[in-house]
mmCIF file of C-alpha atoms and ligand atoms in Angstrom:
data_model
loop_
_atom_site.group_PDB
_atom_site.id
_atom_site.type_symbol
_atom_site.label_atom_id
_atom_site.label_comp_id
_atom_site.label_asym_id
_atom_site.label_seq_id
_atom_site.Cartn_x
_atom_site.Cartn_y
_atom_site.Cartn_z
ATOM 1 C CA UNK A 1 35.424 -160.142 -95.394
ATOM 2 C CA UNK A 2 34.260 -158.131 -92.375
ATOM 3 C CA UNK A 3 33.831 -159.286 -88.809
ATOM 4 C CA UNK A 4 31.460 -157.753 -86.258
ATOM 5 C CA UNK A 5 31.823 -158.928 -82.669
ATOM 6 C CA UNK A 6 28.944 -159.507 -80.285
ATOM 7 C CA UNK A 7 30.508 -159.090 -76.839
ATOM 8 C CA UNK A 8 28.759 -161.222 -74.259
ATOM 9 C CA UNK A 9 31.544 -162.610 -72.082
ATOM 10 C CA UNK A 10 31.926 -166.340 -72.559
ATOM 11 C CA UNK A 11 28.990 -166.300 -74.979
ATOM 12 C CA UNK A 12 30.640 -163.804 -77.345
ATOM 13 C CA UNK A 13 30.635 -164.586 -81.044
ATOM 14 C CA UNK A 14 31.573 -163.222 -84.448
ATOM 15 C CA UNK A 15 29.345 -162.206 -87.296
ATOM 16 C CA UNK A 16 31.279 -162.885 -90.504
ATOM 17 C CA UNK A 17 30.083 -160.823 -93.451
ATOM 18 C CA UNK A 18 31.091 -161.834 -96.917
ATOM 19 C CA UNK A 19 31.880 -165.484 -96.254
ATOM 20 C CA UNK A 20 31.079 -167.575 -99.290
ATOM 21 C CA UNK A 21 28.814 -170.541 -98.598
ATOM 22 C CA UNK A 22 31.679 -172.669 -99.890
ATOM 23 C CA UNK A 23 33.847 -171.471 -96.981
ATOM 24 C CA UNK A 24 31.257 -172.293 -94.316
ATOM 25 C CA UNK A 25 32.865 -175.625 -93.458
ATOM 26 C CA UNK A 26 36.311 -174.105 -92.890
ATOM 27 C CA UNK A 27 34.823 -171.413 -90.639
ATOM 28 C CA UNK A 28 32.816 -173.832 -88.557
ATOM 29 C CA UNK A 29 35.755 -176.169 -88.135
ATOM 30 C CA UNK A 30 37.464 -173.518 -86.006
ATOM 31 C CA UNK A 31 34.664 -173.731 -83.441
ATOM 32 C CA UNK A 32 35.586 -177.168 -82.129
ATOM 33 C CA UNK A 33 32.127 -178.647 -82.698
ATOM 34 C CA UNK A 34 31.347 -182.363 -82.792
ATOM 35 C CA UNK A 35 31.397 -184.132 -86.174
ATOM 36 C CA UNK A 36 27.642 -184.598 -86.455
ATOM 37 C CA UNK A 37 25.830 -181.601 -87.787
ATOM 38 C CA UNK A 38 22.178 -180.944 -88.663
ATOM 39 C CA UNK A 39 21.516 -178.415 -91.384
ATOM 40 C CA UNK A 40 17.984 -177.133 -90.771
ATOM 41 C CA UNK A 41 16.477 -175.462 -93.818
ATOM 42 C CA UNK A 42 13.391 -175.352 -96.027
ATOM 43 C CA UNK A 43 12.836 -176.760 -99.541
ATOM 44 C CA UNK A 44 12.962 -173.337 -101.221
ATOM 45 C CA UNK A 45 16.417 -172.469 -99.892
ATOM 46 C CA UNK A 46 17.746 -175.999 -100.068
ATOM 47 C CA UNK A 47 16.917 -176.198 -103.758
ATOM 48 C CA UNK A 48 18.660 -172.927 -104.653
ATOM 49 C CA UNK A 49 21.638 -172.822 -102.286
ATOM 50 C CA UNK A 50 21.704 -176.088 -100.346
ATOM 51 C CA UNK A 51 24.290 -178.030 -102.294
ATOM 52 C CA UNK A 52 27.062 -175.459 -101.861
ATOM 53 C CA UNK A 53 26.837 -175.348 -98.089
ATOM 54 C CA UNK A 54 26.417 -179.118 -97.722
ATOM 55 C CA UNK A 55 29.485 -179.739 -99.911
ATOM 56 C CA UNK A 56 31.513 -177.236 -97.934
ATOM 57 C CA UNK A 57 30.522 -178.723 -94.556
ATOM 58 C CA UNK A 58 31.267 -182.251 -95.769
ATOM 59 C CA UNK A 59 34.625 -181.184 -97.194
ATOM 60 C CA UNK A 60 35.526 -179.869 -93.736
ATOM 61 C CA UNK A 61 34.834 -183.315 -92.283
ATOM 62 C CA UNK A 62 31.348 -182.845 -90.829
ATOM 63 C CA UNK A 63 28.752 -185.601 -91.066
ATOM 64 C CA UNK A 64 25.837 -183.558 -92.347
ATOM 65 C CA UNK A 65 22.181 -184.455 -91.962
ATOM 66 C CA UNK A 66 19.609 -182.137 -93.584
ATOM 67 C CA UNK A 67 16.361 -181.464 -91.767
ATOM 68 C CA UNK A 68 13.728 -179.884 -93.974
ATOM 69 C CA UNK A 69 10.920 -177.809 -92.530
ATOM 70 C CA UNK A 70 8.168 -176.682 -94.908
ATOM 71 C CA UNK A 71 8.427 -173.060 -96.005
ATOM 72 C CA UNK A 72 6.280 -170.645 -93.989
ATOM 73 C CA UNK A 73 5.674 -168.853 -90.708
ATOM 74 C CA UNK A 74 2.933 -171.376 -89.830
ATOM 75 C CA UNK A 75 5.589 -174.057 -89.375
ATOM 76 C CA UNK A 76 7.491 -172.077 -86.735
ATOM 77 C CA UNK A 77 5.785 -174.059 -83.989
ATOM 78 C CA UNK A 78 6.341 -176.723 -81.336
ATOM 79 C CA UNK A 79 5.341 -179.538 -83.697
ATOM 80 C CA UNK A 80 8.252 -178.699 -85.996
ATOM 81 C CA UNK A 81 10.628 -178.169 -83.091
ATOM 82 C CA UNK A 82 9.621 -181.675 -82.053
ATOM 83 C CA UNK A 83 10.249 -182.975 -85.578
ATOM 84 C CA UNK A 84 13.798 -181.589 -85.318
ATOM 85 C CA UNK A 85 14.332 -183.285 -81.897
ATOM 86 C CA UNK A 86 13.115 -186.564 -83.382
ATOM 87 C CA UNK A 87 15.512 -186.314 -86.332
ATOM 88 C CA UNK A 88 18.394 -185.568 -83.950
ATOM 89 C CA UNK A 89 17.548 -188.447 -81.592
ATOM 90 C CA UNK A 90 16.971 -190.911 -84.405
ATOM 91 C CA UNK A 91 20.402 -190.100 -85.780
ATOM 92 C CA UNK A 92 22.241 -190.340 -82.484
ATOM 93 C CA UNK A 93 23.059 -186.658 -81.992
ATOM 94 C CA UNK A 94 24.677 -185.774 -78.666
ATOM 95 C CA UNK A 95 25.451 -182.620 -76.716
ATOM 96 C CA UNK A 96 28.432 -181.697 -78.909
ATOM 97 C CA UNK A 97 26.525 -182.084 -82.186
ATOM 98 C CA UNK A 98 25.672 -178.762 -83.773
ATOM 99 C CA UNK A 99 22.681 -177.302 -85.571
ATOM 100 C CA UNK A 100 23.041 -174.942 -88.501
ATOM 101 C CA UNK A 101 20.107 -172.649 -89.273
ATOM 102 C CA UNK A 102 20.185 -172.105 -93.019
ATOM 103 C CA UNK A 103 17.364 -169.790 -94.044
ATOM 104 C CA UNK A 104 15.414 -166.699 -93.122
ATOM 105 C CA UNK A 105 14.083 -165.645 -89.734
ATOM 106 C CA UNK A 106 11.587 -168.503 -89.542
ATOM 107 C CA UNK A 107 14.288 -171.155 -89.851
ATOM 108 C CA UNK A 108 16.644 -169.168 -87.600
ATOM 109 C CA UNK A 109 14.122 -168.742 -84.766
ATOM 110 C CA UNK A 110 12.964 -172.366 -84.929
ATOM 111 C CA UNK A 111 16.450 -173.870 -85.168
ATOM 112 C CA UNK A 112 17.770 -171.642 -82.388
ATOM 113 C CA UNK A 113 14.916 -172.734 -80.156
ATOM 114 C CA UNK A 114 15.512 -176.407 -80.944
ATOM 115 C CA UNK A 115 19.232 -175.920 -80.187
ATOM 116 C CA UNK A 116 18.454 -174.145 -76.907
ATOM 117 C CA UNK A 117 16.251 -176.974 -75.693
ATOM 118 C CA UNK A 118 17.665 -180.195 -77.171
ATOM 119 C CA UNK A 119 19.590 -181.944 -74.374
ATOM 120 C CA UNK A 120 19.422 -178.641 -72.447
ATOM 121 C CA UNK A 121 21.353 -176.825 -75.131
ATOM 122 C CA UNK A 122 23.577 -177.753 -78.061
ATOM 123 C CA UNK A 123 25.737 -175.398 -80.154
ATOM 124 C CA UNK A 124 24.170 -173.702 -83.146
ATOM 125 C CA UNK A 125 25.241 -171.466 -85.997
ATOM 126 C CA UNK A 126 23.192 -168.991 -88.001
ATOM 127 C CA UNK A 127 23.595 -168.811 -91.773
ATOM 128 C CA UNK A 128 20.903 -166.248 -92.643
ATOM 129 C CA UNK A 129 19.636 -166.055 -96.227
ATOM 130 C CA UNK A 130 17.199 -163.123 -96.079
ATOM 131 C CA UNK A 131 18.099 -159.481 -95.519
ATOM 132 C CA UNK A 132 15.833 -159.417 -92.472
ATOM 133 C CA UNK A 133 17.598 -162.389 -90.947
ATOM 134 C CA UNK A 134 21.024 -160.879 -91.707
ATOM 135 C CA UNK A 135 20.354 -157.506 -90.121
ATOM 136 C CA UNK A 136 18.064 -158.592 -87.340
ATOM 137 C CA UNK A 137 16.867 -162.077 -86.439
ATOM 138 C CA UNK A 138 20.165 -164.000 -86.690
ATOM 139 C CA UNK A 139 21.905 -161.656 -84.255
ATOM 140 C CA UNK A 140 21.114 -161.256 -80.573
ATOM 141 C CA UNK A 141 19.919 -164.654 -79.437
ATOM 142 C CA UNK A 142 16.144 -164.322 -79.455
ATOM 143 C CA UNK A 143 14.870 -167.738 -80.476
ATOM 144 C CA UNK A 144 11.371 -169.118 -80.371
ATOM 145 C CA UNK A 145 8.233 -170.531 -81.890
ATOM 146 C CA UNK A 146 4.642 -169.415 -82.196
ATOM 147 C CA UNK A 147 1.723 -170.644 -80.104
ATOM 148 C CA UNK A 148 -1.827 -170.694 -81.484
ATOM 149 C CA UNK A 149 -2.565 -167.907 -78.999
ATOM 150 C CA UNK A 150 0.327 -165.664 -79.988
ATOM 151 C CA UNK A 151 3.450 -165.136 -82.057
ATOM 152 C CA UNK A 152 6.855 -165.902 -80.512
ATOM 153 C CA UNK A 153 5.179 -166.840 -77.228
ATOM 154 C CA UNK A 154 7.455 -169.808 -76.527
ATOM 155 C CA UNK A 155 11.165 -169.135 -76.641
ATOM 156 C CA UNK A 156 14.556 -168.654 -75.096
ATOM 157 C CA UNK A 157 17.472 -166.273 -75.202
ATOM 158 C CA UNK A 158 20.162 -168.469 -76.699
ATOM 159 C CA UNK A 159 23.171 -167.130 -78.585
ATOM 160 C CA UNK A 160 24.658 -168.761 -81.687
ATOM 161 C CA UNK A 161 28.349 -169.687 -81.812
ATOM 162 C CA UNK A 162 28.767 -167.774 -85.050
ATOM 163 C CA UNK A 163 26.784 -165.981 -87.744
ATOM 164 C CA UNK A 164 27.964 -166.498 -91.328
ATOM 165 C CA UNK A 165 26.647 -164.329 -94.145
ATOM 166 C CA UNK A 166 27.099 -164.874 -97.853
ATOM 167 C CA UNK A 167 25.564 -161.731 -99.339
ATOM 168 C CA UNK A 168 25.392 -163.419 -102.741
ATOM 169 C CA UNK A 169 22.315 -165.378 -101.640
ATOM 170 C CA UNK A 170 20.329 -162.141 -101.615
ATOM 171 C CA UNK A 171 20.289 -162.129 -105.436
ATOM 172 C CA UNK A 172 17.669 -164.907 -105.374
ATOM 173 C CA UNK A 173 15.550 -163.359 -102.623
ATOM 174 C CA UNK A 174 12.159 -162.096 -103.864
ATOM 175 C CA UNK A 175 12.067 -158.287 -103.980
ATOM 176 C CA UNK A 176 9.268 -157.960 -101.388
ATOM 177 C CA UNK A 177 11.333 -160.007 -98.938
ATOM 178 C CA UNK A 178 14.334 -157.775 -99.545
ATOM 179 C CA UNK A 179 12.230 -154.662 -98.928
ATOM 180 C CA UNK A 180 10.851 -156.167 -95.725
ATOM 181 C CA UNK A 181 14.451 -156.400 -94.494
ATOM 182 C CA UNK A 182 15.062 -152.798 -95.570
ATOM 183 C CA UNK A 183 12.439 -151.672 -93.048
ATOM 184 C CA UNK A 184 14.662 -153.005 -90.252
ATOM 185 C CA UNK A 185 17.706 -151.294 -91.779
ATOM 186 C CA UNK A 186 15.782 -147.991 -91.827
ATOM 187 C CA UNK A 187 14.893 -148.671 -88.176
ATOM 188 C CA UNK A 188 18.597 -148.740 -87.208
ATOM 189 C CA UNK A 189 19.093 -145.363 -88.852
ATOM 190 C CA UNK A 190 16.226 -143.806 -86.914
ATOM 191 C CA UNK A 191 17.120 -145.275 -83.521
ATOM 192 C CA UNK A 192 20.901 -144.929 -83.570
ATOM 193 C CA UNK A 193 22.582 -143.610 -86.703
ATOM 194 C CA UNK A 194 21.632 -140.447 -88.640
ATOM 195 C CA UNK A 195 24.516 -141.079 -91.074
ATOM 196 C CA UNK A 196 23.022 -144.474 -91.973
ATOM 197 C CA UNK A 197 19.619 -142.808 -92.444
ATOM 198 C CA UNK A 198 21.156 -140.309 -94.912
ATOM 199 C CA UNK A 199 23.114 -143.081 -96.625
ATOM 200 C CA UNK A 200 19.887 -145.004 -97.231
ATOM 201 C CA UNK A 201 18.361 -141.888 -98.739
ATOM 202 C CA UNK A 202 21.302 -141.156 -101.028
ATOM 203 C CA UNK A 203 22.091 -144.713 -102.164
ATOM 204 C CA UNK A 204 18.619 -146.093 -102.836
ATOM 205 C CA UNK A 205 19.328 -147.058 -106.427
ATOM 206 C CA UNK A 206 22.561 -148.862 -105.603
ATOM 207 C CA UNK A 207 20.952 -150.641 -102.650
ATOM 208 C CA UNK A 208 17.982 -151.785 -104.702
ATOM 209 C CA UNK A 209 20.277 -153.084 -107.420
ATOM 210 C CA UNK A 210 22.187 -155.021 -104.747
ATOM 211 C CA UNK A 211 25.590 -153.396 -105.329
ATOM 212 C CA UNK A 212 27.942 -155.458 -103.159
ATOM 213 C CA UNK A 213 29.758 -152.533 -101.505
ATOM 214 C CA UNK A 214 26.665 -150.612 -100.461
ATOM 215 C CA UNK A 215 24.934 -153.792 -99.375
ATOM 216 C CA UNK A 216 27.927 -154.748 -97.248
ATOM 217 C CA UNK A 217 27.951 -151.282 -95.688
ATOM 218 C CA UNK A 218 24.291 -151.232 -94.638
ATOM 219 C CA UNK A 219 24.298 -154.825 -93.363
ATOM 220 C CA UNK A 220 27.524 -154.290 -91.430
ATOM 221 C CA UNK A 221 26.271 -151.047 -89.880
ATOM 222 C CA UNK A 222 22.972 -152.703 -88.907
ATOM 223 C CA UNK A 223 24.807 -155.639 -87.322
ATOM 224 C CA UNK A 224 27.154 -153.278 -85.455
ATOM 225 C CA UNK A 225 24.212 -151.394 -83.988
ATOM 226 C CA UNK A 226 22.367 -154.551 -83.020
ATOM 227 C CA UNK A 227 25.559 -156.068 -81.555
ATOM 228 C CA UNK A 228 26.252 -152.933 -79.512
ATOM 229 C CA UNK A 229 22.717 -152.805 -78.088
ATOM 230 C CA UNK A 230 22.543 -156.539 -77.355
ATOM 231 C CA UNK A 231 25.987 -156.501 -75.720
ATOM 232 C CA UNK A 232 24.767 -153.849 -73.281
ATOM 233 C CA UNK A 233 21.373 -155.415 -72.582
ATOM 234 C CA UNK A 234 21.106 -159.056 -73.655
ATOM 235 C CA UNK A 235 17.760 -159.832 -72.006
ATOM 236 C CA UNK A 236 15.875 -156.626 -72.797
ATOM 237 C CA UNK A 237 15.972 -155.164 -69.308
ATOM 238 C CA UNK A 238 16.103 -151.657 -70.756
ATOM 239 C CA UNK A 239 18.133 -150.422 -73.743
ATOM 240 C CA UNK A 240 17.376 -153.411 -76.011
ATOM 241 C CA UNK A 241 13.746 -152.285 -76.168
ATOM 242 C CA UNK A 242 14.830 -149.480 -78.555
ATOM 243 C CA UNK A 243 15.074 -152.203 -81.212
ATOM 244 C CA UNK A 244 11.292 -152.412 -80.960
ATOM 245 C CA UNK A 245 10.848 -149.043 -82.669
ATOM 246 C CA UNK A 246 7.870 -149.479 -85.005
ATOM 247 C CA UNK A 247 7.033 -152.850 -83.451
ATOM 248 C CA UNK A 248 4.222 -151.827 -81.077
ATOM 249 C CA UNK A 249 1.837 -150.881 -83.865
ATOM 250 C CA UNK A 250 3.683 -153.300 -86.187
ATOM 251 C CA UNK A 251 2.931 -156.365 -84.055
ATOM 252 C CA UNK A 252 -0.701 -155.332 -83.677
ATOM 253 C CA UNK A 253 -0.959 -155.068 -87.469
ATOM 254 C CA UNK A 254 0.664 -158.491 -87.935
ATOM 255 C CA UNK A 255 -1.843 -160.000 -85.503
ATOM 256 C CA UNK A 256 -4.791 -158.234 -87.127
ATOM 257 C CA UNK A 257 -3.642 -159.450 -90.537
ATOM 258 C CA UNK A 258 -3.256 -162.975 -89.206
ATOM 259 C CA UNK A 259 0.477 -162.928 -90.038
ATOM 260 C CA UNK A 260 -0.138 -162.653 -93.764
ATOM 261 C CA UNK A 261 1.712 -159.330 -93.904
ATOM 262 C CA UNK A 262 5.511 -159.432 -93.871
ATOM 263 C CA UNK A 263 7.158 -158.457 -90.584
ATOM 264 C CA UNK A 264 9.142 -155.587 -92.113
ATOM 265 C CA UNK A 265 6.092 -154.176 -93.880
ATOM 266 C CA UNK A 266 4.145 -154.057 -90.617
ATOM 267 C CA UNK A 267 7.148 -152.491 -88.869
ATOM 268 C CA UNK A 268 7.386 -149.868 -91.627
ATOM 269 C CA UNK A 269 3.816 -148.754 -90.944
ATOM 270 C CA UNK A 270 4.521 -148.892 -87.202
ATOM 271 C CA UNK A 271 7.560 -146.621 -87.577
ATOM 272 C CA UNK A 272 5.491 -143.985 -89.371
ATOM 273 C CA UNK A 273 2.858 -143.937 -86.607
ATOM 274 C CA UNK A 274 5.464 -143.944 -83.834
ATOM 275 C CA UNK A 275 7.190 -140.970 -85.475
ATOM 276 C CA UNK A 276 3.886 -139.101 -85.805
ATOM 277 C CA UNK A 277 3.163 -139.829 -82.146
ATOM 278 C CA UNK A 278 6.567 -138.430 -81.208
ATOM 279 C CA UNK A 279 5.776 -135.202 -82.999
ATOM 280 C CA UNK A 280 2.226 -134.976 -81.627
ATOM 281 C CA UNK A 281 3.525 -135.296 -78.075
ATOM 282 C CA UNK A 282 6.101 -132.562 -78.664
ATOM 283 C CA UNK A 283 9.095 -134.898 -78.573
ATOM 284 C CA UNK A 284 10.411 -134.020 -82.019
ATOM 285 C CA UNK A 285 10.013 -131.499 -84.806
ATOM 286 C CA UNK A 286 7.643 -132.181 -87.708
ATOM 287 C CA UNK A 287 10.482 -132.950 -90.121
ATOM 288 C CA UNK A 288 11.183 -136.223 -88.249
ATOM 289 C CA UNK A 289 7.909 -138.014 -89.112
ATOM 290 C CA UNK A 290 8.028 -136.437 -92.568
ATOM 291 C CA UNK A 291 11.540 -137.757 -93.266
ATOM 292 C CA UNK A 292 10.766 -141.211 -91.854
ATOM 293 C CA UNK A 293 7.623 -141.517 -93.951
ATOM 294 C CA UNK A 294 9.384 -140.255 -97.089
ATOM 295 C CA UNK A 295 12.260 -142.738 -96.758
ATOM 296 C CA UNK A 296 9.914 -145.644 -96.075
ATOM 297 C CA UNK A 297 7.749 -144.812 -99.081
ATOM 298 C CA UNK A 298 10.797 -144.300 -101.293
ATOM 299 C CA UNK A 299 11.679 -147.962 -100.722
ATOM 300 C CA UNK A 300 8.205 -148.993 -101.809
ATOM 301 C CA UNK A 301 7.235 -149.976 -98.275
ATOM 302 C CA UNK A 302 3.716 -149.385 -96.921
ATOM 303 C CA UNK A 303 3.324 -146.342 -94.684
ATOM 304 C CA UNK A 304 -0.242 -146.428 -93.378
ATOM 305 C CA UNK A 305 -3.186 -148.625 -92.492
ATOM 306 C CA UNK A 306 -4.668 -148.466 -95.994
ATOM 307 C CA UNK A 307 -2.074 -151.110 -96.965
ATOM 308 C CA UNK A 308 -3.960 -153.670 -94.872
ATOM 309 C CA UNK A 309 -6.229 -156.239 -96.467
ATOM 310 C CA UNK A 310 -9.222 -154.924 -94.522
ATOM 311 C CA UNK A 311 -10.233 -151.801 -92.731
ATOM 312 C CA UNK A 312 -8.949 -151.886 -89.174
ATOM 313 C CA UNK A 313 -10.677 -149.757 -86.561
ATOM 314 C CA UNK A 314 -8.615 -147.762 -84.102
ATOM 315 C CA UNK A 315 -10.434 -149.569 -81.276
ATOM 316 C CA UNK A 316 -9.349 -152.970 -82.581
ATOM 317 C CA UNK A 317 -5.797 -151.794 -83.077
ATOM 318 C CA UNK A 318 -5.639 -150.359 -79.535
ATOM 319 C CA UNK A 319 -7.064 -153.571 -78.080
ATOM 320 C CA UNK A 320 -4.547 -155.719 -79.954
ATOM 321 C CA UNK A 321 -1.664 -153.556 -78.742
ATOM 322 C CA UNK A 322 -2.845 -153.935 -75.176
ATOM 323 C CA UNK A 323 -2.814 -157.713 -75.253
ATOM 324 C CA UNK A 324 0.593 -157.733 -76.946
ATOM 325 C CA UNK A 325 3.330 -159.001 -74.661
ATOM 326 C CA UNK A 326 5.037 -155.639 -74.729
ATOM 327 C CA UNK A 327 2.196 -154.059 -72.778
ATOM 328 C CA UNK A 328 3.349 -153.684 -69.196
ATOM 329 C CA UNK A 329 0.768 -153.337 -66.456
ATOM 330 C CA UNK A 330 -1.875 -152.569 -69.064
ATOM 331 C CA UNK A 331 0.169 -149.654 -70.450
ATOM 332 C CA UNK A 332 1.365 -149.909 -74.015
ATOM 333 C CA UNK A 333 5.088 -149.286 -74.441
ATOM 334 C CA UNK A 334 6.242 -147.111 -77.316
ATOM 335 C CA UNK A 335 9.666 -146.289 -78.735
ATOM 336 C CA UNK A 336 9.539 -142.730 -80.072
ATOM 337 C CA UNK A 337 12.179 -140.724 -81.981
ATOM 338 C CA UNK A 338 13.313 -137.437 -80.431
ATOM 339 C CA UNK A 339 15.382 -136.858 -83.595
ATOM 340 C CA UNK A 340 16.787 -139.008 -86.390
ATOM 341 C CA UNK A 341 19.310 -141.211 -84.571
ATOM 342 C CA UNK A 342 17.800 -141.035 -81.088
ATOM 343 C CA UNK A 343 14.749 -142.574 -79.455
ATOM 344 C CA UNK A 344 13.094 -142.657 -76.049
ATOM 345 C CA UNK A 345 10.987 -145.408 -74.512
ATOM 346 C CA UNK A 346 7.685 -144.470 -72.886
ATOM 347 C CA UNK A 347 4.572 -146.129 -71.537
ATOM 348 C CA UNK A 348 2.976 -142.833 -70.580
ATOM 349 C CA UNK A 349 1.164 -141.976 -73.780
ATOM 350 C CA UNK A 350 -2.227 -140.385 -73.449
ATOM 351 C CA UNK A 351 -4.896 -142.680 -74.879
ATOM 352 C CA UNK A 352 -6.671 -139.791 -76.554
ATOM 353 C CA UNK A 353 -3.532 -138.747 -78.448
ATOM 354 C CA UNK A 354 -2.900 -142.343 -79.442
ATOM 355 C CA UNK A 355 -6.431 -142.721 -80.816
ATOM 356 C CA UNK A 356 -6.151 -139.453 -82.666
ATOM 357 C CA UNK A 357 -2.840 -140.285 -84.365
ATOM 358 C CA UNK A 358 -3.844 -143.857 -85.239
ATOM 359 C CA UNK A 359 -7.070 -142.541 -86.726
ATOM 360 C CA UNK A 360 -5.214 -140.244 -89.142
HETATM 361 N N1 NAD B 1 14.757 -163.527 -83.445
HETATM 362 C C1 NAD B 1 14.625 -162.271 -83.718
HETATM 363 O O1 NAD B 1 15.272 -161.397 -83.106
HETATM 364 C C2 NAD B 1 13.694 -161.857 -84.831
HETATM 365 C C3 NAD B 1 13.693 -160.527 -85.299
HETATM 366 C C4 NAD B 1 12.865 -160.208 -86.375
HETATM 367 C C5 NAD B 1 12.064 -161.179 -86.953
HETATM 368 N N2 NAD B 1 12.082 -162.451 -86.460
HETATM 369 C C6 NAD B 1 11.268 -163.507 -87.065
HETATM 370 O O2 NAD B 1 11.732 -163.709 -88.394
HETATM 371 C C7 NAD B 1 10.682 -164.271 -89.180
HETATM 372 C C8 NAD B 1 10.652 -163.584 -90.520
HETATM 373 O O3 NAD B 1 11.871 -163.837 -91.157
HETATM 374 P P1 NAD B 1 12.084 -163.567 -92.720
HETATM 375 O O4 NAD B 1 11.557 -162.238 -93.056
HETATM 376 O O5 NAD B 1 13.487 -163.873 -93.011
HETATM 377 O O6 NAD B 1 11.076 -164.587 -93.406
HETATM 378 P P2 NAD B 1 11.198 -166.132 -93.859
HETATM 379 O O7 NAD B 1 12.165 -166.854 -93.041
HETATM 380 O O8 NAD B 1 9.811 -166.637 -93.924
HETATM 381 O O9 NAD B 1 11.776 -165.998 -95.344
HETATM 382 C C9 NAD B 1 11.010 -165.341 -96.308
HETATM 383 C C10 NAD B 1 10.870 -166.147 -97.601
HETATM 384 O O10 NAD B 1 12.068 -166.054 -98.348
HETATM 385 C C11 NAD B 1 12.510 -167.349 -98.735
HETATM 386 N N3 NAD B 1 13.961 -167.257 -98.833
HETATM 387 C C12 NAD B 1 14.842 -167.134 -97.818
HETATM 388 N N4 NAD B 1 16.068 -166.911 -98.278
HETATM 389 C C13 NAD B 1 15.983 -166.937 -99.638
HETATM 390 C C14 NAD B 1 16.918 -166.755 -100.669
HETATM 391 N N5 NAD B 1 18.190 -166.436 -100.422
HETATM 392 N N6 NAD B 1 16.482 -166.863 -101.950
HETATM 393 C C15 NAD B 1 15.176 -167.113 -102.223
HETATM 394 N N7 NAD B 1 14.236 -167.248 -101.275
HETATM 395 C C16 NAD B 1 14.634 -167.169 -99.992
HETATM 396 C C17 NAD B 1 11.982 -168.249 -97.669
HETATM 397 O O11 NAD B 1 11.908 -169.583 -98.094
HETATM 398 C C18 NAD B 1 10.619 -167.631 -97.389
HETATM 399 O O12 NAD B 1 9.689 -168.072 -98.335
HETATM 400 C C19 NAD B 1 9.426 -164.125 -88.358
HETATM 401 O O13 NAD B 1 9.077 -165.379 -87.826
HETATM 402 C C20 NAD B 1 9.823 -163.174 -87.231
HETATM 403 O O14 NAD B 1 9.107 -163.418 -86.049
HETATM 404 C C21 NAD B 1 12.893 -162.800 -85.420
#
């Protein structure tokens, strides 16, 4: 088992990699939580992996109530947050009772938000079951729900008490979901770790066949990078924005596709365009966008706008980026690589250059 620490003073917590679901109860017992516990999950995950975690929590003495949210991004909303509050109130949960988010990023974001707001904050634990949730959404404390007018528009920074990962659950994850998570792993290589980038290139076969050692390595490295960045800048005052590499164009694509495209797939396309922009503005040599695009394609991830379900005009894409919440003072913020392993943040991109690169 490996532990990665997220250092945030009295809100610090451990990410435990390689904990079996059957050991979840023993791990959570150490946290001094109340006896009542709500396991928030969806029917897909509950059916495949639910029994093991429920048994383990019960064996550790917790009184476990399961709250099932239907499977899908469209249920990450205030109505379902409210359904969780109702279940908690109906069952007499108090401020010491804990919530366990057992699922992918949708369940993690929704449960974290419910935990942040129920009785002004109750403890919660993340047990991520997708690669994307393991390397990204379960770590760092961004929680939230969607509003009809925009994704993740309602939310709170609220850190979990612990993150527990059983890598074995990834064997049942559909391949496309796994690849979506790989886009975020590739992101960490580009923004912070050239050795990880090379490792992803050299170990593709082993990664795609889910070899435990290589999987542990890339998830651990991703968590270390995220933990380091979040520890330095919890509320995205500066440095944390580097984690948004590929997300400016990525979010615009997700919006344009009405959230039918997976997050990681949209980010993959976004990373290619951001890397091309970096080269076009003289920030990096041409091998950077070439290497980024090659690695993304080698994992079977989409790399340009032709992957979208409809033709998207540059004008529409530019407009969508401008209304995105990352636009500051009307200027779109971009994270651009200066080399593999290093990025800069800018909101000074020339509109003409942007149009030209997006039109390629
Ligand atoms: N909070 C953050 O920092 C952050 C960062 C990135 C993304 N997100 C959010 O994460 C969400 C996307 O998360 P996701 O990619 O994990 O998608 P998801 O939660 O929708 O899960 C994808 C699918 O995989 C299924 N699944 C999950 N684990 C499984 C398993 N082990 N075996 C079989 N099937 C399994 C789910 O039921 C679902 O159908 C988005 O809402 C996005 O906004 C949040």
